[in-house]
Short mmCIF file of C-alpha atoms and ligand atoms in Angstrom, two decimals:
data_model
loop_
_atom_site.label_atom_id
_atom_site.label_comp_id
_atom_site.label_asym_id
_atom_site.label_seq_id
_atom_site.Cartn_x
_atom_site.Cartn_y
_atom_site.Cartn_z
CA MET A 177 46.63 86.77 160.14
CA LYS A 178 45.41 89.24 157.85
CA LYS A 179 46.68 87.91 154.01
CA VAL A 180 46.43 90.23 150.93
CA ILE A 181 47.62 90.17 147.69
CA ALA A 182 49.56 92.83 145.91
CA VAL A 183 49.68 93.41 142.10
CA ASP A 184 52.07 95.52 140.20
CA LEU A 185 50.91 95.75 136.66
CA GLY A 186 53.59 97.36 135.13
CA ALA A 187 54.39 98.01 131.18
CA THR A 188 56.84 95.30 131.07
CA ASN A 189 56.25 93.10 134.17
CA LEU A 190 53.45 91.77 136.19
CA ARG A 191 54.41 90.99 139.68
CA VAL A 192 52.31 89.50 142.21
CA GLY A 193 53.35 88.89 145.82
CA LEU A 194 51.26 87.79 149.04
CA PHE A 195 51.66 89.93 151.96
CA GLU A 196 50.78 89.11 155.72
CA ASN A 197 50.37 91.69 158.37
CA SER A 198 51.84 94.26 156.05
CA ARG A 199 55.02 91.92 155.25
CA PRO A 200 55.80 89.89 152.29
CA VAL A 201 55.36 86.30 152.66
CA ALA A 202 57.78 85.19 150.07
CA ASP A 203 59.70 87.12 147.54
CA PRO A 204 56.99 88.32 144.60
CA VAL A 205 56.35 86.22 141.31
CA THR A 206 57.51 88.12 138.31
CA PHE A 207 55.47 87.30 135.07
CA PRO A 208 55.66 89.24 131.74
CA THR A 209 52.82 91.67 131.26
CA PRO A 210 50.44 90.42 128.64
CA ARG A 211 50.92 92.33 125.33
CA SER A 212 48.50 91.04 122.87
CA PRO A 213 45.14 90.05 124.25
CA CYS A 214 41.96 89.61 122.27
CA ASN A 215 39.79 91.46 124.62
CA ALA A 216 39.93 92.93 128.16
CA MET A 217 38.70 89.92 129.96
CA ASP A 218 41.57 88.06 128.51
CA ILE A 219 44.07 90.20 130.85
CA THR A 220 41.62 89.92 133.73
CA SER A 221 41.79 86.12 133.43
CA ILE A 222 45.62 86.01 133.00
CA LEU A 223 45.70 88.24 136.04
CA ALA A 224 43.28 85.92 138.11
CA ASP A 225 45.60 82.98 136.81
CA ARG A 226 48.74 84.56 138.34
CA ILE A 227 47.01 85.39 141.35
CA ARG A 228 45.93 81.84 142.11
CA GLN A 229 49.55 80.51 141.14
CA VAL A 230 50.60 82.67 143.87
CA LEU A 231 48.30 81.59 146.23
CA ARG A 232 48.78 78.03 145.53
CA ILE A 233 52.40 78.39 146.04
CA SER A 234 51.34 79.36 149.53
CA GLY A 235 49.32 77.05 150.20
CA THR A 236 46.93 80.02 150.77
CA THR A 237 43.03 79.70 150.38
CA GLU A 238 41.66 82.91 151.70
CA ILE A 239 42.77 86.44 151.43
CA GLU A 240 41.15 89.70 152.74
CA GLY A 241 41.90 92.08 149.74
CA ILE A 242 43.55 92.79 146.39
CA GLY A 243 45.67 96.02 145.90
CA ILE A 244 46.51 96.71 142.20
CA SER A 245 49.28 99.22 141.22
CA ALA A 246 48.72 100.09 137.53
CA ALA A 247 50.67 101.75 135.00
CA GLY A 248 48.52 104.32 133.00
CA PRO A 249 45.49 106.29 134.10
CA VAL A 250 43.04 104.57 136.39
CA ASP A 251 39.34 105.43 136.31
CA HIS A 252 38.28 105.08 140.13
CA ARG A 253 34.44 104.96 139.17
CA ASP A 254 34.34 101.47 137.64
CA GLY A 255 37.88 100.18 139.05
CA SER A 256 39.49 100.04 135.87
CA VAL A 257 42.95 100.96 133.82
CA VAL A 258 42.55 103.18 130.93
CA SER A 259 44.73 102.74 127.90
CA PRO A 260 47.69 101.05 129.74
CA PRO A 261 51.32 101.06 128.28
CA ASN A 262 51.96 98.24 126.02
CA ILE A 263 48.34 96.62 126.05
CA PRO A 264 46.69 97.81 123.22
CA LEU A 265 43.21 98.06 125.03
CA ALA A 266 41.25 101.51 125.71
CA ARG A 267 40.06 100.25 129.03
CA ILE A 268 40.54 97.09 131.48
CA PRO A 269 37.85 96.67 134.22
CA LEU A 270 39.70 95.08 136.97
CA GLU A 271 37.91 95.57 139.84
CA SER A 272 34.51 93.88 139.25
CA PRO A 273 35.74 90.65 137.88
CA LEU A 274 38.49 90.00 140.25
CA LYS A 275 36.18 90.55 143.08
CA ALA A 276 33.77 88.13 141.83
CA GLU A 277 36.46 85.77 141.37
CA PHE A 278 38.14 85.81 144.67
CA GLY A 279 35.38 87.06 146.84
CA ALA A 280 37.50 89.97 148.35
CA PRO A 281 37.59 93.66 147.79
CA VAL A 282 39.81 94.75 145.01
CA ARG A 283 41.55 98.47 145.23
CA ILE A 284 43.16 100.10 142.58
CA ILE A 285 45.49 103.04 141.96
CA ASN A 286 47.84 104.48 139.42
CA ASP A 287 51.58 103.04 140.04
CA CYS A 288 52.76 106.34 141.06
CA HIS A 289 50.61 106.91 143.80
CA ALA A 290 51.45 103.36 144.83
CA GLY A 291 54.80 104.16 144.85
CA ILE A 292 54.83 107.15 146.94
CA LEU A 293 52.55 104.90 149.28
CA GLY A 294 55.50 102.29 149.31
CA GLU A 295 57.70 105.00 150.16
CA VAL A 296 55.87 106.14 153.07
CA TYR A 297 55.12 103.10 154.64
CA PHE A 298 58.49 101.09 153.78
CA GLY A 299 61.19 103.55 152.35
CA ASP A 300 62.45 106.87 152.92
CA LEU A 301 59.50 109.39 153.31
CA SER A 302 57.74 107.87 156.35
CA SER A 303 58.60 111.47 158.13
CA GLU A 304 57.93 113.76 155.09
CA LYS A 305 54.90 115.95 154.76
CA ASN A 306 55.75 117.33 151.32
CA ALA A 307 57.58 114.89 148.91
CA VAL A 308 57.56 113.77 145.52
CA TYR A 309 57.89 110.12 144.13
CA LEU A 310 59.16 110.36 140.35
CA THR A 311 59.43 107.38 138.31
CA MET A 312 61.45 107.39 134.86
CA SER A 313 60.58 104.02 133.56
CA THR A 314 58.46 103.12 130.44
CA GLY A 315 56.49 106.41 131.20
CA ILE A 316 57.30 109.07 133.21
CA GLY A 317 54.96 110.00 136.14
CA ALA A 318 54.61 111.23 140.03
CA GLY A 319 52.98 110.86 143.14
CA ILE A 320 52.80 113.60 145.12
CA ILE A 321 52.34 114.27 148.94
CA SER A 322 51.54 117.98 150.32
CA GLY A 323 51.00 118.60 153.99
CA GLY A 324 51.07 114.92 154.71
CA LYS A 325 48.22 114.10 152.04
CA ILE A 326 48.29 112.63 148.78
CA LEU A 327 47.07 114.59 145.68
CA LEU A 328 44.87 112.87 143.73
CA GLY A 329 42.99 114.90 141.47
CA ASN A 330 39.63 114.57 139.97
CA ARG A 331 39.85 110.56 139.04
CA GLY A 332 43.14 109.89 140.79
CA ASN A 333 45.39 110.71 138.19
CA ALA A 334 47.01 113.74 139.70
CA GLY A 335 50.75 113.89 139.11
CA GLU A 336 50.98 112.92 135.39
CA VAL A 337 54.16 114.92 135.05
CA GLY A 338 55.37 112.83 131.91
CA HIS A 339 52.85 115.38 130.09
CA PHE A 340 54.72 118.54 131.43
CA PHE A 341 55.60 120.41 128.35
CA VAL A 342 59.60 120.75 128.13
CA ASP A 343 60.90 121.33 124.46
CA ASP A 344 60.17 123.14 121.30
CA ARG A 345 63.52 122.39 119.76
CA TYR A 346 63.26 118.65 118.77
CA ASN A 347 59.54 118.58 118.74
CA CYS A 348 59.46 114.83 119.62
CA THR A 349 55.83 113.77 120.02
CA CYS A 350 54.25 111.87 123.10
CA GLY A 351 52.45 108.74 123.28
CA CYS A 352 49.27 110.94 123.88
CA GLY A 353 49.80 112.46 120.53
CA PHE A 354 51.01 116.32 121.90
CA PRO A 355 54.50 117.40 121.10
CA GLY A 356 57.31 118.48 123.46
CA HIS A 357 56.16 116.40 126.23
CA TRP A 358 58.48 115.19 128.88
CA GLU A 359 57.86 111.44 128.14
CA ALA A 360 58.73 111.96 124.46
CA TYR A 361 62.19 112.30 125.39
CA ALA A 362 63.37 110.88 128.56
CA SER A 363 61.18 108.04 129.24
CA GLY A 364 62.15 104.29 128.46
CA ARG A 365 59.59 104.10 125.73
CA PHE A 366 60.68 107.32 123.92
CA LEU A 367 64.39 107.67 124.84
CA PRO A 368 65.92 105.84 121.96
CA GLU A 369 63.75 107.45 119.46
CA PHE A 370 64.97 111.19 120.71
CA PHE A 371 68.26 109.74 120.58
CA THR A 372 67.96 109.09 116.73
CA ARG A 373 66.36 112.77 116.24
CA TRP A 374 69.09 114.20 118.14
CA CYS A 375 71.90 112.74 116.18
CA ALA A 376 70.09 113.44 113.05
CA ASP A 377 69.59 117.18 113.84
CA ASN A 378 73.01 117.43 115.08
CA GLY A 379 74.61 115.88 111.83
CA ILE A 380 76.64 113.00 114.09
CA ALA A 381 76.28 109.48 112.87
CA PRO A 382 75.03 107.54 115.85
CA GLY A 383 76.45 104.20 114.84
CA TRP A 384 73.86 101.92 115.73
CA VAL A 385 70.44 103.04 116.20
CA ARG A 386 67.87 100.41 114.84
CA ASP A 387 65.52 99.14 117.33
CA MET A 388 67.58 100.21 120.50
CA VAL A 389 66.50 99.86 123.90
CA PRO A 390 67.77 102.96 126.54
CA GLU A 391 70.22 100.76 127.70
CA GLN A 392 71.80 100.48 124.51
CA VAL A 393 71.89 103.93 124.17
CA PHE A 394 73.59 104.96 127.40
CA SER A 395 75.88 102.09 126.90
CA LEU A 396 76.75 103.66 123.32
CA VAL A 397 76.90 106.98 125.07
CA ARG A 398 79.24 105.83 127.84
CA LYS A 399 81.67 104.20 125.14
CA ASN A 400 81.82 107.34 123.36
CA ARG A 401 81.26 110.18 125.85
CA GLU A 402 82.99 112.94 123.96
CA LYS A 403 80.94 112.22 120.77
CA PHE A 404 77.45 112.18 122.92
CA GLU A 405 78.16 114.85 125.31
CA GLY A 406 75.67 117.28 123.84
CA PHE A 407 73.29 114.42 123.47
CA LEU A 408 73.44 114.19 127.54
CA GLU A 409 73.73 118.05 127.96
CA ASP A 410 70.26 118.11 125.97
CA LEU A 411 68.40 115.14 127.72
CA GLY A 412 69.96 116.59 131.05
CA LEU A 413 68.18 120.14 130.13
CA ILE A 414 64.79 118.39 129.46
CA ASN A 415 64.89 116.39 132.34
CA ALA A 416 65.81 119.63 134.36
CA ARG A 417 62.91 121.43 133.10
CA GLY A 418 60.66 118.79 134.26
CA ILE A 419 61.81 118.62 137.76
CA SER A 420 62.06 122.27 137.68
CA ASN A 421 58.29 122.42 136.95
CA ILE A 422 57.87 119.93 139.90
CA VAL A 423 59.48 122.02 142.10
CA VAL A 424 57.70 125.16 141.40
CA ALA A 425 54.43 123.21 141.30
CA TYR A 426 54.36 121.39 144.55
CA GLU A 427 57.67 122.19 146.18
CA PRO A 428 58.67 119.39 147.93
CA ALA A 429 61.48 118.82 150.54
CA HIS A 430 62.39 115.55 149.43
CA MET A 431 62.30 113.87 145.93
CA ILE A 432 62.82 109.77 145.37
CA MET A 433 63.43 108.85 141.75
CA ASP A 434 62.52 105.24 140.80
CA GLY A 435 62.36 103.58 137.60
CA SER A 436 65.14 101.70 135.67
CA VAL A 437 65.92 104.57 133.41
CA VAL A 438 67.17 106.59 136.25
CA ARG A 439 68.48 103.64 138.47
CA GLU A 440 70.75 102.36 135.88
CA ASN A 441 72.14 105.60 134.67
CA THR A 442 72.19 108.06 137.96
CA ASP A 443 75.46 108.91 137.06
CA LEU A 444 74.45 109.98 133.62
CA ILE A 445 71.12 111.74 134.61
CA LEU A 446 71.40 113.51 137.98
CA PRO A 447 74.18 115.61 137.36
CA PHE A 448 72.61 117.52 134.68
CA ILE A 449 69.57 117.94 136.65
CA GLY A 450 71.76 119.96 139.11
CA LYS A 451 73.36 122.04 136.56
CA TYR A 452 70.07 122.99 134.55
CA ALA A 453 67.40 123.20 137.18
CA ASP A 454 65.86 126.46 137.70
CA ARG A 455 66.66 128.09 141.30
CA PHE A 456 63.36 129.96 141.72
CA LEU A 457 62.65 127.81 144.68
CA PRO A 458 65.43 125.65 146.25
CA LEU A 459 66.13 121.82 144.76
CA PRO A 460 64.66 119.43 147.10
CA SER A 461 67.12 116.80 148.44
CA ILE A 462 67.09 113.82 145.92
CA ASP A 463 67.70 110.20 146.10
CA ILE A 464 67.32 106.96 144.30
CA SER A 465 64.72 104.78 145.81
CA GLY A 466 66.12 102.37 148.28
CA LEU A 467 63.04 99.84 147.83
CA GLY A 468 65.02 98.17 144.88
CA SER A 469 61.79 99.23 142.27
CA SER A 470 59.45 97.41 144.80
CA ALA A 471 57.61 100.89 145.84
CA PRO A 472 54.53 100.35 143.98
CA LEU A 473 54.10 96.60 144.79
CA LEU A 474 54.65 97.48 148.33
CA GLY A 475 52.23 100.64 147.91
CA ALA A 476 49.48 97.99 146.65
CA SER A 477 49.77 95.59 149.81
CA ILE A 478 48.87 98.65 151.66
CA ILE A 479 45.77 99.73 149.43
CA ALA A 480 44.59 96.07 149.50
CA SER A 481 43.73 96.50 153.13
CA GLY A 482 41.69 99.60 152.47
CA TYR A 483 41.66 102.88 150.73
CA ASN A 484 42.40 104.86 153.94
CA THR A 485 45.89 105.25 154.61
CA LEU A 486 48.47 107.48 156.43
CA ILE A 487 48.81 109.87 153.78
CA GLY A 488 45.14 110.08 152.75
CA ASN A 489 41.75 108.36 151.09
CA PHE A 490 42.65 106.95 147.87
CA LEU A 491 38.98 106.84 146.83
CA PRO A 492 37.65 109.74 147.44
CA GLU A 493 33.67 109.56 148.43
CA ASP A 494 33.02 112.09 145.82
CA CYS A 495 34.80 110.52 142.92
CA GLY A 496 31.55 109.47 141.39
CA ARG A 497 31.32 105.75 141.18
CA THR A 498 29.02 104.17 139.54
CA GLY A 499 29.01 100.73 141.16
ZN1 ZN B 615 52.19 113.26 126.58
#
């Protein structure tokens, strides 16, 4: 029986699951993502501890592979994560140390590519040839299949759509340092900041803004809908610009949206996309993921068995690996 470990290294949570023949053996175990490590090896050793814990619970001693879905850019040349959100490190090499620790191949992809892989194998994209998986969570990013194959880019980071330029009115600055990027307005990390800026620029007293999280912003907006309707309109226009860019760039037939920001506030987000999106090309059908935020973990379980998948090879041979 083929057992593999799948890891979803997100900005907030680290989830680890054991899969056997592409099925979860038990519910994945969730841990908080470590945030204040001294160095990269601390993260690797915490991750190894969590994996050992999951193996111990199930009485498993041997695995055939480890698949890691990681938030943030990845570098396939050395199997590392680059500047992950919420972890103050420039680079975390994962592949080599975990391979040495568990004696099994370790494969790594970014979480949006893992997400679309999860949707193809376990969700609503099994028969789609042209589709986009868009996550609006701590960050914003996409996984794209075109003509039935994944778009990877030079080092495996194609689809970083959170850095599309979408606004020059509020000039919010993105985590990457540039102004006007989609993520600087609508991601979980920056939405509260945009809300504060919007209130100041529009002469509206927000009521309560200190250290808000997105859910508190949306809760405030729900309770004072009339007062903050303009915020929903401006946020909706910004989201629609991002979606419009995706549509003209990739012409998907189907778009799956995922991530806590959109999952928990679908009613406040989707109507404005329909209202403001350009129609140069028709809007695709847009659905919320039916996988309950597990698409990246499920995708990681597929990559654990090998880079060659239904929608392409996630590690191109010419990607310039160093080892
Ligand atoms: Zn950016």
